[in-house]
GROMACS .gro file of C-alpha atoms in nm:
model
  173
    1UNK     CA    1   1.784  -1.891   0.714
    2UNK     CA    2   1.618  -1.976   1.046
    3UNK     CA    3   1.524  -1.614   1.114
    4UNK     CA    4   1.379  -1.577   0.763
    5UNK     CA    5   1.166  -1.890   0.812
    6UNK     CA    6   1.059  -1.766   1.157
    7UNK     CA    7   0.968  -1.427   1.009
    8UNK     CA    8   0.759  -1.593   0.739
    9UNK     CA    9   0.570  -1.800   0.997
   10UNK     CA   10   0.515  -1.487   1.208
   11UNK     CA   11   0.380  -1.291   0.909
   12UNK     CA   12   0.136  -1.573   0.834
   13UNK     CA   13  -0.009  -1.556   1.185
   14UNK     CA   14  -0.300  -1.311   1.241
   15UNK     CA   15  -0.103  -1.079   1.470
   16UNK     CA   16   0.201  -1.094   1.242
   17UNK     CA   17  -0.012  -1.012   0.940
   18UNK     CA   18  -0.149  -0.708   1.125
   19UNK     CA   19   0.202  -0.588   1.206
   20UNK     CA   20   0.313  -0.648   0.845
   21UNK     CA   21   0.016  -0.447   0.714
   22UNK     CA   22   0.092  -0.165   0.960
   23UNK     CA   23   0.455  -0.167   0.843
   24UNK     CA   24   0.345  -0.160   0.478
   25UNK     CA   25   0.135   0.150   0.541
   26UNK     CA   26   0.419   0.326   0.727
   27UNK     CA   27   0.702   0.230   0.490
   28UNK     CA   28   0.906   0.521   0.357
   29UNK     CA   29   0.843   0.501  -0.018
   30UNK     CA   30   0.590   0.221  -0.044
   31UNK     CA   31   0.346   0.321   0.231
   32UNK     CA   32   0.184   0.599   0.033
   33UNK     CA   33   0.166   0.376  -0.275
   34UNK     CA   34  -0.003   0.096  -0.080
   35UNK     CA   35  -0.252   0.341   0.072
   36UNK     CA   36  -0.343   0.485  -0.269
   37UNK     CA   37  -0.375   0.139  -0.424
   38UNK     CA   38  -0.600   0.009  -0.147
   39UNK     CA   39  -0.811   0.326  -0.153
   40UNK     CA   40  -0.862   0.287  -0.528
   41UNK     CA   41  -0.958  -0.077  -0.483
   42UNK     CA   42  -1.200   0.010  -0.202
   43UNK     CA   43  -1.364   0.294  -0.396
   44UNK     CA   44  -1.391   0.103  -0.724
   45UNK     CA   45  -1.548  -0.203  -0.564
   46UNK     CA   46  -1.789  -0.006  -0.348
   47UNK     CA   47  -1.890   0.210  -0.644
   48UNK     CA   48  -1.962  -0.092  -0.862
   49UNK     CA   49  -2.165  -0.261  -0.590
   50UNK     CA   50  -2.371   0.049  -0.514
   51UNK     CA   51  -2.433   0.109  -0.888
   52UNK     CA   52  -2.546  -0.253  -0.912
   53UNK     CA   53  -2.811  -0.195  -0.647
   54UNK     CA   54  -2.645  -0.375  -0.357
   55UNK     CA   55  -2.742  -0.224  -0.018
   56UNK     CA   56  -2.463  -0.025   0.144
   57UNK     CA   57  -2.419  -0.258   0.443
   58UNK     CA   58  -2.389  -0.564   0.219
   59UNK     CA   59  -2.156  -0.374  -0.014
   60UNK     CA   60  -1.929  -0.280   0.277
   61UNK     CA   61  -1.919  -0.645   0.383
   62UNK     CA   62  -1.816  -0.748   0.033
   63UNK     CA   63  -1.552  -0.474   0.015
   64UNK     CA   64  -1.397  -0.612   0.333
   65UNK     CA   65  -1.317  -0.929   0.141
   66UNK     CA   66  -1.161  -0.736  -0.148
   67UNK     CA   67  -0.923  -0.515   0.050
   68UNK     CA   68  -0.606  -0.703   0.143
   69UNK     CA   69  -0.470  -0.481   0.423
   70UNK     CA   70  -0.601  -0.601   0.762
   71UNK     CA   71  -0.598  -0.252   0.915
   72UNK     CA   72  -0.818  -0.122   0.636
   73UNK     CA   73  -1.045  -0.426   0.668
   74UNK     CA   74  -1.086  -0.348   1.038
   75UNK     CA   75  -1.162   0.018   0.959
   76UNK     CA   76  -1.425  -0.084   0.702
   77UNK     CA   77  -1.578  -0.316   0.962
   78UNK     CA   78  -1.609  -0.021   1.201
   79UNK     CA   79  -1.768   0.183   0.923
   80UNK     CA   80  -2.017  -0.096   0.865
   81UNK     CA   81  -2.114  -0.090   1.234
   82UNK     CA   82  -2.150   0.290   1.232
   83UNK     CA   83  -2.360   0.284   0.913
   84UNK     CA   84  -2.583   0.023   1.075
   85UNK     CA   85  -2.627   0.269   1.365
   86UNK     CA   86  -2.743   0.532   1.115
   87UNK     CA   87  -2.426   0.738   1.097
   88UNK     CA   88  -2.247   0.826   0.776
   89UNK     CA   89  -1.947   0.665   0.614
   90UNK     CA   90  -1.703   0.953   0.590
   91UNK     CA   91  -1.666   1.026   0.961
   92UNK     CA   92  -1.575   0.670   1.071
   93UNK     CA   93  -1.333   0.642   0.779
   94UNK     CA   94  -1.164   0.967   0.883
   95UNK     CA   95  -1.143   0.850   1.244
   96UNK     CA   96  -0.943   0.548   1.132
   97UNK     CA   97  -0.674   0.779   0.990
   98UNK     CA   98  -0.593   0.529   0.717
   99UNK     CA   99  -0.763   0.685   0.415
  100UNK     CA  100  -0.642   0.994   0.225
  101UNK     CA  101  -0.815   1.325   0.296
  102UNK     CA  102  -0.926   1.376  -0.065
  103UNK     CA  103  -1.105   1.043  -0.069
  104UNK     CA  104  -1.275   1.121   0.261
  105UNK     CA  105  -1.392   1.460   0.136
  106UNK     CA  106  -1.528   1.309  -0.185
  107UNK     CA  107  -1.711   1.038   0.010
  108UNK     CA  108  -1.863   1.304   0.239
  109UNK     CA  109  -1.981   1.506  -0.061
  110UNK     CA  110  -2.122   1.191  -0.220
  111UNK     CA  111  -2.318   1.110   0.095
  112UNK     CA  112  -2.460   1.462   0.115
  113UNK     CA  113  -2.558   1.481  -0.252
  114UNK     CA  114  -2.680   1.122  -0.284
  115UNK     CA  115  -2.433   1.047  -0.565
  116UNK     CA  116  -2.195   0.827  -0.369
  117UNK     CA  117  -2.145   0.574  -0.648
  118UNK     CA  118  -2.035   0.837  -0.901
  119UNK     CA  119  -1.797   1.009  -0.662
  120UNK     CA  120  -1.650   0.676  -0.552
  121UNK     CA  121  -1.580   0.600  -0.919
  122UNK     CA  122  -1.405   0.938  -0.948
  123UNK     CA  123  -1.200   0.862  -0.638
  124UNK     CA  124  -1.101   0.524  -0.784
  125UNK     CA  125  -0.997   0.679  -1.116
  126UNK     CA  126  -0.798   0.952  -0.943
  127UNK     CA  127  -0.609   0.711  -0.720
  128UNK     CA  128  -0.547   0.472  -1.009
  129UNK     CA  129  -0.374   0.760  -1.187
  130UNK     CA  130  -0.183   0.846  -0.868
  131UNK     CA  131  -0.065   0.485  -0.834
  132UNK     CA  132   0.059   0.491  -1.195
  133UNK     CA  133   0.242   0.821  -1.137
  134UNK     CA  134   0.393   0.703  -0.808
  135UNK     CA  135   0.505   0.376  -0.962
  136UNK     CA  136   0.667   0.559  -1.252
  137UNK     CA  137   0.840   0.796  -1.011
  138UNK     CA  138   0.959   0.509  -0.793
  139UNK     CA  139   1.102   0.314  -1.086
  140UNK     CA  140   1.276   0.623  -1.222
  141UNK     CA  141   1.431   0.671  -0.876
  142UNK     CA  142   1.518   0.304  -0.836
  143UNK     CA  143   1.693   0.267  -1.173
  144UNK     CA  144   1.997   0.488  -1.097
  145UNK     CA  145   2.028   0.336  -0.750
  146UNK     CA  146   2.044  -0.015  -0.899
  147UNK     CA  147   2.299   0.094  -1.162
  148UNK     CA  148   2.514   0.254  -0.893
  149UNK     CA  149   2.487  -0.057  -0.674
  150UNK     CA  150   2.588  -0.286  -0.960
  151UNK     CA  151   2.880  -0.053  -1.040
  152UNK     CA  152   2.999  -0.075  -0.680
  153UNK     CA  153   2.980  -0.454  -0.682
  154UNK     CA  154   3.177  -0.473  -1.006
  155UNK     CA  155   3.434  -0.226  -0.868
  156UNK     CA  156   3.485  -0.443  -0.557
  157UNK     CA  157   3.536  -0.754  -0.772
  158UNK     CA  158   3.784  -0.578  -1.005
  159UNK     CA  159   3.979  -0.426  -0.715
  160UNK     CA  160   4.002  -0.761  -0.537
  161UNK     CA  161   4.133  -0.927  -0.856
  162UNK     CA  162   4.390  -0.650  -0.907
  163UNK     CA  163   4.504  -0.673  -0.546
  164UNK     CA  164   4.553  -1.049  -0.591
  165UNK     CA  165   4.759  -0.993  -0.906
  166UNK     CA  166   4.975  -0.723  -0.744
  167UNK     CA  167   5.030  -0.936  -0.433
  168UNK     CA  168   5.193  -1.203  -0.651
  169UNK     CA  169   5.484  -0.964  -0.708
  170UNK     CA  170   5.536  -0.934  -0.335
  171UNK     CA  171   5.592  -1.311  -0.286
  172UNK     CA  172   5.955  -1.405  -0.210
  173UNK     CA  173   6.109  -1.634  -0.470
   0.00000   0.00000   0.00000
């Protein structure tokens, strides 16, 4: 109990939150899902803000508040600095190594063609569909594992009860 409480306090600290977010992005099954979900959220929000006429620098600042992963927030902050310097968005995002290649390519094409808002909306729709597919795949994988686990627990309980019953016959009278 003490280690769980200590872990919770550590995760709530800024450095602990950063480590937790790094772990979430590197997790075996969930890391890819988290990355796709955050990419969709980033692209959807940025697309809506740009379509609404918000300047790109202000839109990036707003998107930082929407994205929940601290590593991605830091990467977006670096993008904001690089855009302020007159550089594009796609290159700093690719240097972070946190965004999927397809999203980076679409953002680069959007910057070159001047249709960033439309391509960001496409990226958001694509990754929303990917999140739905990945979630469906994960639940279909998780269901048999849970059934097998419950079967093992029930088997242990039944075997322990049977062993207790059979051990009664071994008692000397």
